[in-house]
Structure formats: structure tokens, C-alpha cells
Amino acid sequence: MAASHGRGVGARDSARGARLVSSLSLLAYSGLALAPLAAILILAPASSPSGPASLLVALAQPRSLRAIGFTLAQAGTSTLAALAIGLPGAALVARYRFPGRKALKALSILPFSVPSVLVVLAFVLFYGQSGYLNRFLMWAFSLREPPLGFLYTFWGIVLVHGFYEFPIVLQNVGEVWERLPRDREQAARLLGAGRFRAFAVGVLPSLVPAIAQAAALCFLLCFFSFAVVMVFGGLVGSTLEVEVYRRARLEADASGAAAIAIAETVIAMAVVALVAFTERRSARGAAAAKAAGSRLELSQPRWPAVAAIAAYALFLAVFFGGPMLSLLVQAFSVRSGPLGPSVPGLGNFARLFAGEGSAFTKALAGTAATALPAALIATAVGCAGALSLRRAGSLAKAAAALPLAVSGIVAALGWSLLFPRGGLALIPVVQALGALPYVLKSVAAALSTLDRGPAEAARTLGAGRAAAALGVELPAVLPAVLAAFAFAFASSAGDVNVPLVLGQGEFETLPVYLFRLTSSYRFPEACAAGVILALLTSAVFAFKEWRGANARG
Amino acid sequence: MLEVKGLAKSWPGFGLSLELSLAEGEVLAVLGPSGCGKSTLLRLVAGLERPDAGRLFLGGREITGLPPERRGIGMVFQDLALFPHLSVRRNIEYAPRMRGLPRGLARETAEALAASFEISPILDRDPYSLSGGEQQRVALARALAARPALMLLDEPLSSLDASLRRRLRSEIAERIRRAGIAAILVTHDAEEALAVADRIALMRAGRIEAEGFPQELYDAPPTAWSAAFLGRGPVLEILSLEDGEGSALALTPLGHFRCANRGAGAVGKAASLFFPAEAPRSAQRATASEEAAVNRLSGRVASSYFAGRYRRVALDCPIAAGPSKGGNFRLEIELPSPFVPRPGERLELEIPEESCFALP
């Protein structure tokens, strides 16, 4: 009796201890993510003669204020564009079964797996002054001048962002919509509401949190956009992210960079807080929907829906597929002579590998050397973090989202201030920290839906705690872990910001190499390099799909 | 008041085809196993699905082509489908508002309904903060606020626990009867259908298998399938059937049984013998002519359990005829409860001729 009593107290103590440890480790983790910001805040002004006041002076400059305004305007408009492109798709995906539906949903990995540099390149090839679209329009309407010249303006940035981020809207909203019980809408119809009013009362209220959440995520990604703005924004304006980079690396203005970095992070934190808030609301909505049960069944589309699906598919094929296709076409065409026509060939690829220790081969090796360790670190730390998250209090959970607000450039800059001699070894660490919030979220989501039953059954069948976790629970969350690894690898391999800041112009990864080629208009080679980069990042996702399918089968 | 004529709807692997009619103020239970198409029937009547063929009339008016909101039909969904972002009050006011009633009038309607449903104190609460029973009342009140001519109930009690279900089902029936409207209740629970309905339609694989008043169906199920589905008693395969005067003699794997009741078309077709589970009574041990005995059962008790007024007994009976001869057939019967058979004990039973049915 006494023994069992003692064990009870011990168990309670150890549970409390576990909660404390996990909360502390989460706090430590957010501290780690916020350390670069602190470094910038403290170390940068120290080098300036006027001290901390220099931050305020730098922030009050018209140039800084213009950058803040421009960043907010482009991110806001880009988010609206992503919503406009993504929401119709979400509606179709949530209601109908049609060929390509899964592919459309799978596009949501695009903003994370396809490097922004590659998207920039594709859009230049298609929408640029001498791009395929302009050439087609000039031919079709016998024009002398290219009719579309908006790519290097504000609207060019919005266009690229809109098409780059819309899959997030499509997937996140479509997913919720698809799971929504259909009977509320039908109940409204039977109570006398027409089609639209039934939608307004039965569907829309449950979608609002998902829309807000997707919009906030898009806003954040556009807010931090770097490569797109570097290339297209040169003439019209610069975002905070670009401004931090320019001041720190090109103008040696440490306190200016610090001021902008802090402004950027504070705004981003407000958005992250909003995401966290809507997430909690939508979790409540999901619980209510779950309580309500029966789900909407996908239906075979009839006539007006077929037309809508076809129109949407055509729209995406031309304006989104077009740029991607241009990239492939350009990569596999070579000029037959100095002014001759283009013919299919592998010349561009051959040129990449030409010469002993070509810049491309070095960049490829550099990518592997940074992205692999980054993905491993992010996955390992993320899994441990997700396990802690399971027991942590809600404050720690909210803190876990904070690193989302620290951009790649800011993190890279901060860490280089903290470890001036860290050199290239910092690159994978900083990239891993950038991928961590997403890894953490994906693994934590899998853990939260994990059915405890099988593991408990294993315990009653004689398995120890570790055996049950490894043999029963791990296989169940393995697909999520693999997905997290694939995501972390792709985002690190496609990242241009961190190596650009920390590589100091000597060390290149593929995206940096690509960025350099694109900026100097060497498109054919850039396309060939881009195809290889895309193969690299998508191969990891393909492996994950294959392995995930095996795990399920 | 409701006429369903030649209604048909098919999907790959499933087809629904039936006729149905409902009188003014009548409560019809559509009873069947899951997947038999009973919910689809409701959805077709409500206009949530389009039929492949057939016509629907409500109060003499054709409604086949009307959208759901113009049919004048109310429905309580399986998961209730309360609007989670609206208060109870706004949920109930929804239909009156949709019908263009001014806010004040809609409010009065909701409050009057709430008073009669005894949910006035929860009018301003969030639907998902309510108990299962309260949610149920809100859903019914919301549907009645539309003043429908016909109410459809799609397994509205299936998510509740047994005791609450029993209490609510009589309450719902009472409220619908008080409102004086006709209703179709879909359920897979025979007890619920028997308790609530004026009339029952038994549905099987998209068709109406049997139709009748509860007592009628209970006492004399018209087909072997209905007898089995209603859980009324054992069903034995008939190997051969000789028609006699006033009764028929059926050979089953467990021997010969004389049946006073023949279902239409049972003779000559593959058919089944059914007797109510409570029909067997104990018989004197058969003597010499055991083989020739008619309407006799003998078997060993496998198990038995107490079920209130009776004891449910599983009996292993030796198979005496047909392809499985030599094996055992397990029968479940009911014996008066003071009698407690021991497992392994041998029972000799007799089934009165008037309790045996030869059914198609």
C-alpha cells in the first residue's frame, strides 16, 4: 500500500518535472531564434558613435519609412492576388472530383520547395520584355513593341508573389472546406435560404479562420520576400528584407541595418501573433465540425462546374504553367550559331559542367554540404521540440511560433555578429533554424492526431515504454517526419538569403549561383542550373511520397 | 399527403426504386440496415438529391423539380447541423427570417417555440455548449419554426446514449404529433421504429421489403428477412414443403414442422421457416418415435443469459437433414426466466403449429 502510494507521488512529480523541462526547452529554443535579433540590437549600435540613438535616427529617415510603406503595400496586394487566384481553386477542390485534383492540392509545397530564384527566372522568361508571352502577343496582333512591360514594376512583384503563394490558399482553405459538414448548408436550404444565403450561413463562417490564416502566412512570406524584390523591385522600391541586406552588406551601415531589421521583425511578430490567434480559433471550429460529423462528399462535376474547372485549369496552365514550361524549354535549347535559331540540345548543361572545378560544380557541392546538415539538424531538433510541445503549456506553444518572425537575412546577420568567426559552418545552422517552425508544426500535428490506443495496447502486450514508442508510435508519425525532412532540405537547398549574407561572395550554393546568372541575364545556363536544382529538391519530396506510401501500404 | 411515385436513383453498385405514400399527420418509420438507402430516400424527398426518375407530390402539389427551400419540408439531420456561430435564438429565428418575417415576429415565433420546448433559458447560448438532449430540441424547434408540411428525421437520436435516446424518442414523437404534421423517421433501430411510428416501411437494398402497422409486422413478419431484421426469432431454411389442408408440412435441417401460417408464395419456392423466439415450450422427452416427431426441437444448451422477463438461451441442435447433416445448428430462443438451464444440459422443446410460419 505504502509502496503504491509512493509511486503515485513519484509519477506526479515526474509529470510536473517533464512539463517544466519541456517548457524550458521550448523557451530556450525561442531564445535561440531571437538571439540574432538581440545581437543586432546590442552589438550593431555599439559600433556607431551615437550609440542606441542611431537606431531611431536611421528608422526616421525617409528612405526607411518608404521601405516600410513599400513592403506593407506589396505584401498586402500580393496577398490579395494570392487569395484571388487561390480561393476559386479551393472551392473547386473542396467540392468536385476531377483529374488533376490531387496535383492541384500538392502544389502547396511549391512555395516551400521551389526556390524563389527559380520562380523569378521562370517569370522573366515568360512575362519579360522579350519573354514568350510578349513574343506571342506581338506575333498574334502584329505589334512592333512588346505590349506587356509591367514585370519590373510593383505589379510584376505582385504577379510573381500571387502565383508563387496561391497554392497555400488553395490547400489550406480547400482542406478545411472539404472537411466541412455539408448538412449545415443543406439545413439552411430546407429552412428557406437560397443557394448564396445557405453558403453564407452554413459554410462561410467556418472558412473565415482558414482564409485569415492562409492570408497571414502569404503576407508573411511576401513580407520577407527577397530574391523577387531584388530582381524586379530595383527601379520601384525596396522591401525591408532587401534594405537590411543592402545596408549591412553593400553600404556597411550597421545601425541602419539594425534599425530596419528590428522594424521588420516587430511587424512580422504582429502577423505571427495573428496567425497563432486564428489557429486557435480554427482549432475550435475544427472541433465543432468534428462533433458535427458527416463530411461533404466529393461529387462528379456537372455542366457549369465542368466549365469552371476547365477555365481554371486553362488559366493556371497559361499564366502559371507557362513560366515553368519556359524554363524547361530554355534549358534544353541551344543557339545553332551566334544569331541562328534555337534548337533542342543539352549544350547548356554541358557548359555548366565544363572546366575543372566549374563554378556550377562548386555550387552544387556547396548546396549539398549546407542543405543536408541543415535538414538533419532541423528534423532532429524539430522532432524533439514536437515531443516537448506535447506536454508544454500554452505560453511555450505560442513562443514556439515566434521564430517565424525572424527573417533569413536578419538571422544570418545576427548570427554573424554573435560568431564573427563562425564562417560557413553557420549557414546550415541558420537555415535549420529557419525551417524549424515548419518542421515543428508538421511533426506536432502528426503527434496530436496520433491514436494513443495502439501504443497502449502494445504496453498491455508486454512492450516497454521505449519499445512501444519506437515500434508503434514512430512508424505512425514517420511520414510526417519524412515530410519535415524533405521540407527542411528543400527550403535550405533553395534558400538564397543566408548563403548570400554569410558566404561573403566566396562561397556559393546553387540558388546564389542562379541568382548571379539571372541578375546578369545569362538565362540559358541559369535555366539549366535551375532544372538541376528543381530536380534536387523535388527528388527529396518524391522519396518522401514513395516512402510514405510504403509506410501506409 | 405525400405521394412518392416510381422514385429511382442509382449509383454504381447501388440502386433505389420505390413507391411510398403518407397520410395527413401520419408518422412513418423507414427502418432498415445501414446502406439500404433510407437516408438517400429522405434526401430525395427533401430535394437535396435529384432522382433519376419518379415524381413527388406534397399535399397534391408536385414538388419534383422544386429546390429544397421551396418544398415546405423540414428536416432534422443526423448530426443536427446547428449553425455553430449563431446563438440558439438565431438558429430558431433563421427560417422565419428567411421567409421574410419582420424581426419582431421572428423573435416571437422563436420565443413561443422555445417556451413549448422548455428551452427558453438557453436561448442566448452557443449551440455547442449545450447537452445532447438540448441540442436535439433546438434542432427540432428550428425545423418546426419553418412551419413545414412534412418533417423528415434522419436518425436524429443515433449519437445519444441509450437511456436519453429512449426518453427523447417519445418526446419527439409527441411534439410532432402535437404540431399535427406528417413525418418520416429514418432509423436502423427496430425498437425505435416500433415505439414511435404509426406505420413502418422496412427497407432493404433500395426497395421496400415490407410495410405495415407496428403490431402487424411484429406479430407476423411477412418475409423471412423482415423476421430476422426485426430480431423476432429463428429462421430455418425449408428443404421441402408439402401443402396440406389448413396447414403445410415443412422439412427443415432440424426436422419436420407443421405450419398453420403460410406466407403468400411460400409454397413451391425456396422459403424459410420462422417461429417467434418466445414460442418454444418444454416438451416431455420423446419416446420411441423420436425420428418421426413433428414440431419438436432438441438440443444442448451452449449458454444462456438473463434478460428480464425471459432468459435468452443459445441452443446447439443436431442437423438431421440436408447437406450439413451431422453438424450442429445454433438457435437463439427465449424461455421464461425462472428456468435456469445449465450449459450442456439437453432440452426437449415443442413449437405450436400456430406459431410456425412458412415465409418467402
Short mmCIF file of N, CA, C and O in Angstrom, two decimals, chain A residues 353-455:
data_model
loop_
_atom_site.label_atom_id
_atom_site.label_comp_id
_atom_site.label_asym_id
_atom_site.label_seq_id
_atom_site.Cartn_x
_atom_site.Cartn_y
_atom_site.Cartn_z
N PHE A 353 28.97 22.10 -66.63
CA PHE A 353 29.98 21.20 -66.07
C PHE A 353 31.35 21.40 -66.68
O PHE A 353 32.31 20.76 -66.27
N ALA A 354 31.43 22.29 -67.70
CA ALA A 354 32.69 22.43 -68.42
C ALA A 354 33.78 22.98 -67.50
O ALA A 354 33.53 23.82 -66.64
N GLY A 355 34.99 22.49 -67.70
CA GLY A 355 36.15 23.04 -66.99
C GLY A 355 36.36 22.39 -65.64
O GLY A 355 35.40 22.01 -64.96
N GLU A 356 37.58 22.28 -65.27
CA GLU A 356 37.95 21.71 -63.97
C GLU A 356 37.40 22.63 -62.88
O GLU A 356 37.61 23.84 -62.91
N GLY A 357 36.67 22.06 -61.92
CA GLY A 357 36.15 22.86 -60.81
C GLY A 357 35.31 24.04 -61.27
O GLY A 357 35.56 25.17 -60.88
N SER A 358 34.32 23.76 -62.14
CA SER A 358 33.46 24.84 -62.62
C SER A 358 32.68 25.45 -61.45
O SER A 358 32.46 24.80 -60.43
N ALA A 359 32.27 26.70 -61.63
CA ALA A 359 31.51 27.39 -60.59
C ALA A 359 30.25 26.60 -60.24
O ALA A 359 29.84 26.52 -59.08
N PHE A 360 29.67 25.95 -61.28
CA PHE A 360 28.44 25.20 -61.04
C PHE A 360 28.69 24.00 -60.13
O PHE A 360 27.96 23.79 -59.17
N THR A 361 29.72 23.23 -60.44
CA THR A 361 30.00 22.04 -59.63
C THR A 361 30.28 22.44 -58.19
O THR A 361 29.83 21.78 -57.25
N LYS A 362 31.01 23.54 -58.04
CA LYS A 362 31.28 24.02 -56.68
C LYS A 362 29.98 24.38 -55.96
O LYS A 362 29.78 24.04 -54.79
N ALA A 363 29.10 25.06 -56.70
CA ALA A 363 27.83 25.47 -56.09
C ALA A 363 26.99 24.27 -55.72
O ALA A 363 26.33 24.24 -54.68
N LEU A 364 27.01 23.26 -56.59
CA LEU A 364 26.25 22.03 -56.32
C LEU A 364 26.77 21.37 -55.05
O LEU A 364 25.99 21.00 -54.15
N ALA A 365 28.09 21.27 -54.95
CA ALA A 365 28.68 20.68 -53.75
C ALA A 365 28.35 21.54 -52.52
O ALA A 365 28.02 21.02 -51.46
N GLY A 366 28.40 22.85 -52.71
CA GLY A 366 28.08 23.77 -51.61
C GLY A 366 26.65 23.57 -51.13
O GLY A 366 26.37 23.57 -49.93
N THR A 367 25.73 23.36 -52.07
CA THR A 367 24.33 23.16 -51.71
C THR A 367 24.17 21.89 -50.87
O THR A 367 23.53 21.90 -49.83
N ALA A 368 24.78 20.81 -51.38
CA ALA A 368 24.68 19.55 -50.65
C ALA A 368 25.30 19.69 -49.26
O ALA A 368 24.74 19.22 -48.27
N ALA A 369 26.44 20.38 -49.19
CA ALA A 369 27.16 20.49 -47.92
C ALA A 369 26.41 21.33 -46.90
O ALA A 369 26.61 21.19 -45.70
N THR A 370 25.54 22.23 -47.35
CA THR A 370 24.78 23.03 -46.37
C THR A 370 23.38 22.47 -46.14
O THR A 370 22.91 22.41 -45.01
N ALA A 371 22.72 22.02 -47.24
CA ALA A 371 21.31 21.64 -47.09
C ALA A 371 21.13 20.34 -46.32
O ALA A 371 20.19 20.21 -45.53
N LEU A 372 22.03 19.38 -46.54
CA LEU A 372 21.87 18.11 -45.84
C LEU A 372 22.02 18.27 -44.32
O LEU A 372 21.13 17.85 -43.58
N PRO A 373 23.14 18.88 -43.87
CA PRO A 373 23.23 19.08 -42.41
C PRO A 373 22.08 19.94 -41.88
O PRO A 373 21.54 19.65 -40.81
N ALA A 374 21.69 20.96 -42.64
CA ALA A 374 20.59 21.82 -42.18
C ALA A 374 19.33 21.00 -41.98
O ALA A 374 18.64 21.13 -40.97
N ALA A 375 19.03 20.10 -42.96
CA ALA A 375 17.81 19.30 -42.87
C ALA A 375 17.89 18.34 -41.69
O ALA A 375 16.90 18.14 -40.98
N LEU A 376 19.07 17.75 -41.49
CA LEU A 376 19.22 16.82 -40.38
C LEU A 376 19.03 17.53 -39.04
O LEU A 376 18.32 17.05 -38.16
N ILE A 377 19.69 18.69 -38.92
CA ILE A 377 19.56 19.44 -37.66
C ILE A 377 18.10 19.82 -37.42
O ILE A 377 17.54 19.59 -36.34
N ALA A 378 17.47 20.37 -38.46
CA ALA A 378 16.09 20.84 -38.30
C ALA A 378 15.17 19.69 -37.92
O ALA A 378 14.30 19.83 -37.06
N THR A 379 15.34 18.53 -38.57
CA THR A 379 14.45 17.40 -38.30
C THR A 379 14.67 16.88 -36.87
O THR A 379 13.70 16.65 -36.14
N ALA A 380 15.94 16.72 -36.49
CA ALA A 380 16.22 16.18 -35.16
C ALA A 380 15.69 17.12 -34.07
O ALA A 380 14.95 16.71 -33.17
N VAL A 381 16.07 18.40 -34.20
CA VAL A 381 15.63 19.36 -33.18
C VAL A 381 14.11 19.50 -33.22
O VAL A 381 13.44 19.60 -32.19
N GLY A 382 13.55 19.50 -34.43
CA GLY A 382 12.10 19.67 -34.59
C GLY A 382 11.34 18.54 -33.94
O GLY A 382 10.32 18.75 -33.30
N CYS A 383 11.82 17.30 -34.13
CA CYS A 383 11.12 16.16 -33.53
C CYS A 383 11.18 16.24 -32.01
O CYS A 383 10.17 16.03 -31.33
N ALA A 384 12.36 16.55 -31.50
CA ALA A 384 12.50 16.68 -30.05
C ALA A 384 11.58 17.79 -29.55
O ALA A 384 10.88 17.64 -28.55
N GLY A 385 11.56 18.90 -30.30
CA GLY A 385 10.70 20.03 -29.92
C GLY A 385 9.23 19.64 -29.93
O GLY A 385 8.48 20.01 -29.04
N ALA A 386 8.83 18.88 -30.95
CA ALA A 386 7.43 18.49 -31.06
C ALA A 386 7.02 17.59 -29.91
O ALA A 386 5.92 17.69 -29.39
N LEU A 387 7.96 16.71 -29.51
CA LEU A 387 7.67 15.85 -28.36
C LEU A 387 7.48 16.69 -27.10
O LEU A 387 6.60 16.43 -26.29
N SER A 388 8.33 17.72 -26.96
CA SER A 388 8.21 18.60 -25.80
C SER A 388 6.90 19.37 -25.87
O SER A 388 6.22 19.56 -24.87
N LEU A 389 6.56 19.80 -27.08
CA LEU A 389 5.37 20.62 -27.28
C LEU A 389 4.11 19.91 -26.77
O LEU A 389 3.17 20.54 -26.33
N ARG A 390 4.16 18.56 -26.86
CA ARG A 390 3.00 17.78 -26.46
C ARG A 390 2.66 18.02 -25.00
O ARG A 390 1.52 17.97 -24.60
N ARG A 391 3.69 18.29 -24.19
CA ARG A 391 3.45 18.44 -22.76
C ARG A 391 3.47 19.89 -22.32
O ARG A 391 3.14 20.20 -21.19
N ALA A 392 3.93 20.79 -23.22
CA ALA A 392 4.21 22.15 -22.78
C ALA A 392 2.94 22.95 -22.56
O ALA A 392 1.87 22.61 -23.08
N GLY A 393 3.07 24.02 -21.78
CA GLY A 393 1.94 24.91 -21.54
C GLY A 393 1.68 25.78 -22.77
O GLY A 393 2.47 25.80 -23.72
N SER A 394 0.56 26.51 -22.74
CA SER A 394 0.17 27.24 -23.95
C SER A 394 1.10 28.41 -24.22
O SER A 394 1.30 28.80 -25.37
N LEU A 395 1.71 28.97 -23.19
CA LEU A 395 2.63 30.09 -23.39
C LEU A 395 3.83 29.62 -24.20
O LEU A 395 4.26 30.26 -25.17
N ALA A 396 4.35 28.45 -23.81
CA ALA A 396 5.51 27.91 -24.52
C ALA A 396 5.14 27.60 -25.96
O ALA A 396 5.93 27.80 -26.88
N LYS A 397 3.90 27.12 -26.16
CA LYS A 397 3.45 26.83 -27.52
C LYS A 397 3.44 28.08 -28.37
O LYS A 397 3.84 28.08 -29.54
N ALA A 398 2.94 29.16 -27.78
CA ALA A 398 2.91 30.43 -28.53
C ALA A 398 4.33 30.88 -28.83
O ALA A 398 4.62 31.35 -29.93
N ALA A 399 5.23 30.68 -27.85
CA ALA A 399 6.62 31.11 -28.05
C ALA A 399 7.27 30.33 -29.18
O ALA A 399 8.13 30.85 -29.90
N ALA A 400 6.83 29.08 -29.38
CA ALA A 400 7.43 28.26 -30.41
C ALA A 400 7.19 28.82 -31.81
O ALA A 400 7.91 28.49 -32.75
N ALA A 401 6.17 29.66 -31.96
CA ALA A 401 5.89 30.22 -33.27
C ALA A 401 6.70 31.48 -33.54
O ALA A 401 6.81 31.93 -34.68
N LEU A 402 7.28 32.06 -32.50
CA LEU A 402 7.98 33.34 -32.65
C LEU A 402 9.10 33.34 -33.70
O LEU A 402 9.23 34.31 -34.44
N PRO A 403 9.89 32.27 -33.80
CA PRO A 403 10.98 32.30 -34.78
C PRO A 403 10.50 32.55 -36.21
O PRO A 403 11.29 33.00 -37.05
N LEU A 404 9.22 32.29 -36.49
CA LEU A 404 8.67 32.60 -37.81
C LEU A 404 8.88 34.07 -38.15
O LEU A 404 8.93 34.44 -39.32
N ALA A 405 8.95 34.90 -37.11
CA ALA A 405 9.03 36.34 -37.34
C ALA A 405 10.45 36.82 -37.63
O ALA A 405 10.66 37.98 -37.92
N VAL A 406 11.42 35.91 -37.51
CA VAL A 406 12.81 36.32 -37.78
C VAL A 406 13.17 35.87 -39.19
O VAL A 406 13.18 34.69 -39.50
N SER A 407 13.45 36.83 -40.06
CA SER A 407 13.70 36.50 -41.46
C SER A 407 15.08 35.91 -41.64
O SER A 407 15.94 35.98 -40.75
N GLY A 408 15.31 35.30 -42.80
CA GLY A 408 16.59 34.67 -43.10
C GLY A 408 17.74 35.66 -43.03
O GLY A 408 18.79 35.38 -42.44
N ILE A 409 17.55 36.81 -43.63
CA ILE A 409 18.63 37.81 -43.65
C ILE A 409 18.94 38.28 -42.23
O ILE A 409 20.11 38.36 -41.83
N VAL A 410 17.89 38.55 -41.47
CA VAL A 410 18.10 39.04 -40.09
C VAL A 410 18.81 37.99 -39.26
O VAL A 410 19.77 38.29 -38.54
N ALA A 411 18.38 36.72 -39.40
CA ALA A 411 19.02 35.65 -38.63
C ALA A 411 20.49 35.53 -39.03
O ALA A 411 21.37 35.44 -38.16
N ALA A 412 20.75 35.53 -40.33
CA ALA A 412 22.12 35.37 -40.80
C ALA A 412 23.00 36.51 -40.27
O ALA A 412 24.11 36.29 -39.77
N LEU A 413 22.45 37.71 -40.35
CA LEU A 413 23.21 38.88 -39.89
C LEU A 413 23.49 38.80 -38.39
O LEU A 413 24.62 39.03 -37.95
N GLY A 414 22.50 38.46 -37.64
CA GLY A 414 22.63 38.38 -36.19
C GLY A 414 23.64 37.33 -35.77
O GLY A 414 24.51 37.58 -34.93
N TRP A 415 23.54 36.16 -36.37
CA TRP A 415 24.47 35.09 -36.01
C TRP A 415 25.90 35.46 -36.40
O TRP A 415 26.85 35.11 -35.72
N SER A 416 26.06 36.18 -37.51
CA SER A 416 27.41 36.55 -37.90
C SER A 416 27.97 37.60 -36.94
O SER A 416 29.18 37.70 -36.75
N LEU A 417 27.07 38.37 -36.33
CA LEU A 417 27.55 39.31 -35.31
C LEU A 417 27.94 38.57 -34.03
O LEU A 417 28.93 38.89 -33.38
N LEU A 418 27.15 37.52 -33.70
CA LEU A 418 27.42 36.76 -32.48
C LEU A 418 28.69 35.93 -32.62
O LEU A 418 29.47 35.80 -31.69
N PHE A 419 28.86 35.33 -33.79
CA PHE A 419 30.05 34.49 -34.04
C PHE A 419 30.78 35.01 -35.26
O PHE A 419 30.65 34.44 -36.34
N PRO A 420 31.54 36.06 -35.09
CA PRO A 420 32.19 36.67 -36.26
C PRO A 420 33.09 35.67 -36.97
O PRO A 420 33.37 35.82 -38.15
N ARG A 421 33.56 34.64 -36.25
CA ARG A 421 34.44 33.69 -36.92
C ARG A 421 33.73 32.38 -37.23
O ARG A 421 34.38 31.38 -37.52
N GLY A 422 32.42 32.40 -37.13
CA GLY A 422 31.66 31.16 -37.37
C GLY A 422 31.81 30.69 -38.80
O GLY A 422 31.78 29.50 -39.09
N GLY A 423 31.95 31.63 -39.70
CA GLY A 423 32.17 31.31 -41.11
C GLY A 423 31.04 30.50 -41.71
O GLY A 423 29.87 30.68 -41.35
N LEU A 424 31.43 29.59 -42.60
CA LEU A 424 30.44 28.85 -43.38
C LEU A 424 29.65 27.88 -42.52
O LEU A 424 28.53 27.52 -42.88
N ALA A 425 30.22 27.44 -41.40
CA ALA A 425 29.52 26.47 -40.57
C ALA A 425 28.21 27.04 -40.04
O ALA A 425 27.29 26.31 -39.66
N LEU A 426 28.11 28.37 -40.03
CA LEU A 426 26.87 28.99 -39.55
C LEU A 426 25.72 28.77 -40.52
O LEU A 426 24.56 28.79 -40.13
N ILE A 427 26.07 28.61 -41.82
CA ILE A 427 25.00 28.56 -42.83
C ILE A 427 23.96 27.48 -42.53
O ILE A 427 22.76 27.79 -42.42
N PRO A 428 24.37 26.19 -42.39
CA PRO A 428 23.33 25.18 -42.13
C PRO A 428 22.59 25.43 -40.82
O PRO A 428 21.39 25.15 -40.73
N VAL A 429 23.28 25.96 -39.81
CA VAL A 429 22.61 26.20 -38.53
C VAL A 429 21.51 27.24 -38.69
O VAL A 429 20.37 27.05 -38.25
N VAL A 430 21.83 28.32 -39.38
CA VAL A 430 20.83 29.37 -39.55
C VAL A 430 19.69 28.90 -40.44
O VAL A 430 18.51 29.16 -40.18
N GLN A 431 20.03 28.12 -41.48
CA GLN A 431 18.98 27.58 -42.34
C GLN A 431 18.08 26.62 -41.57
O GLN A 431 16.85 26.63 -41.73
N ALA A 432 18.69 25.80 -40.71
CA ALA A 432 17.91 24.86 -39.91
C ALA A 432 16.95 25.62 -39.00
O ALA A 432 15.78 25.26 -38.87
N LEU A 433 17.44 26.70 -38.40
CA LEU A 433 16.57 27.49 -37.53
C LEU A 433 15.40 28.07 -38.32
O LEU A 433 14.28 28.15 -37.81
N GLY A 434 15.65 28.43 -39.57
CA GLY A 434 14.58 28.98 -40.40
C GLY A 434 13.51 27.93 -40.71
O GLY A 434 12.32 28.24 -40.76
N ALA A 435 13.95 26.69 -40.92
CA ALA A 435 12.99 25.64 -41.28
C ALA A 435 12.28 25.09 -40.05
O ALA A 435 11.23 24.46 -40.15
N LEU A 436 12.87 25.33 -38.89
CA LEU A 436 12.40 24.70 -37.67
C LEU A 436 10.91 24.91 -37.34
O LEU A 436 10.22 23.94 -37.01
N PRO A 437 10.40 26.14 -37.42
CA PRO A 437 8.98 26.30 -37.05
C PRO A 437 8.06 25.41 -37.88
O PRO A 437 7.09 24.85 -37.37
N TYR A 438 8.39 25.24 -39.18
CA TYR A 438 7.54 24.42 -40.04
C TYR A 438 7.67 22.95 -39.70
O TYR A 438 6.69 22.20 -39.66
N VAL A 439 8.92 22.51 -39.44
CA VAL A 439 9.15 21.12 -39.05
C VAL A 439 8.40 20.81 -37.76
O VAL A 439 7.68 19.82 -37.64
N LEU A 440 8.55 21.72 -36.82
CA LEU A 440 7.92 21.57 -35.51
C LEU A 440 6.41 21.43 -35.66
O LEU A 440 5.78 20.56 -35.07
N LYS A 441 5.84 22.28 -36.51
CA LYS A 441 4.40 22.29 -36.68
C LYS A 441 3.93 20.98 -37.32
O LYS A 441 2.93 20.39 -36.88
N SER A 442 4.66 20.54 -38.35
CA SER A 442 4.22 19.35 -39.06
C SER A 442 4.30 18.12 -38.17
O SER A 442 3.37 17.30 -38.11
N VAL A 443 5.41 17.97 -37.42
CA VAL A 443 5.55 16.80 -36.56
C VAL A 443 4.57 16.88 -35.38
O VAL A 443 3.95 15.89 -35.00
N ALA A 444 4.42 18.09 -34.84
CA ALA A 444 3.49 18.24 -33.71
C ALA A 444 2.07 17.91 -34.14
O ALA A 444 1.31 17.30 -33.38
N ALA A 445 1.70 18.29 -35.38
CA ALA A 445 0.35 17.98 -35.87
C ALA A 445 0.17 16.47 -35.96
O ALA A 445 -0.88 15.94 -35.56
N ALA A 446 1.19 15.78 -36.45
CA ALA A 446 1.08 14.31 -36.56
C ALA A 446 0.96 13.69 -35.17
O ALA A 446 0.18 12.77 -34.96
N LEU A 447 1.74 14.22 -34.23
CA LEU A 447 1.70 13.67 -32.87
C LEU A 447 0.34 13.91 -32.22
O LEU A 447 -0.16 13.07 -31.48
N SER A 448 -0.24 15.08 -32.52
CA SER A 448 -1.50 15.40 -31.85
C SER A 448 -2.64 14.54 -32.36
O SER A 448 -3.60 14.30 -31.66
N THR A 449 -2.55 14.08 -33.62
CA THR A 449 -3.62 13.22 -34.13
C THR A 449 -3.31 11.75 -33.91
O THR A 449 -4.08 10.89 -34.27
N LEU A 450 -2.14 11.51 -33.29
CA LEU A 450 -1.73 10.13 -33.08
C LEU A 450 -2.70 9.43 -32.13
O LEU A 450 -3.03 9.94 -31.07
N ASP A 451 -3.15 8.28 -32.53
CA ASP A 451 -4.05 7.50 -31.70
C ASP A 451 -3.22 6.80 -30.63
O ASP A 451 -2.32 6.03 -30.93
N ARG A 452 -3.54 7.09 -29.35
CA ARG A 452 -2.73 6.51 -28.28
C ARG A 452 -3.05 5.03 -28.10
O ARG A 452 -2.29 4.30 -27.48
N GLY A 453 -4.19 4.61 -28.63
CA GLY A 453 -4.65 3.23 -28.43
C GLY A 453 -3.62 2.16 -28.74
O GLY A 453 -3.28 1.34 -27.87
N PRO A 454 -3.09 2.13 -30.00
CA PRO A 454 -2.15 1.05 -30.34
C PRO A 454 -0.95 0.99 -29.40
O PRO A 454 -0.53 -0.10 -29.01
N ALA A 455 -0.41 2.17 -29.03
CA ALA A 455 0.76 2.16 -28.14
C ALA A 455 0.37 1.62 -26.77
O ALA A 455 1.11 0.85 -26.15
#
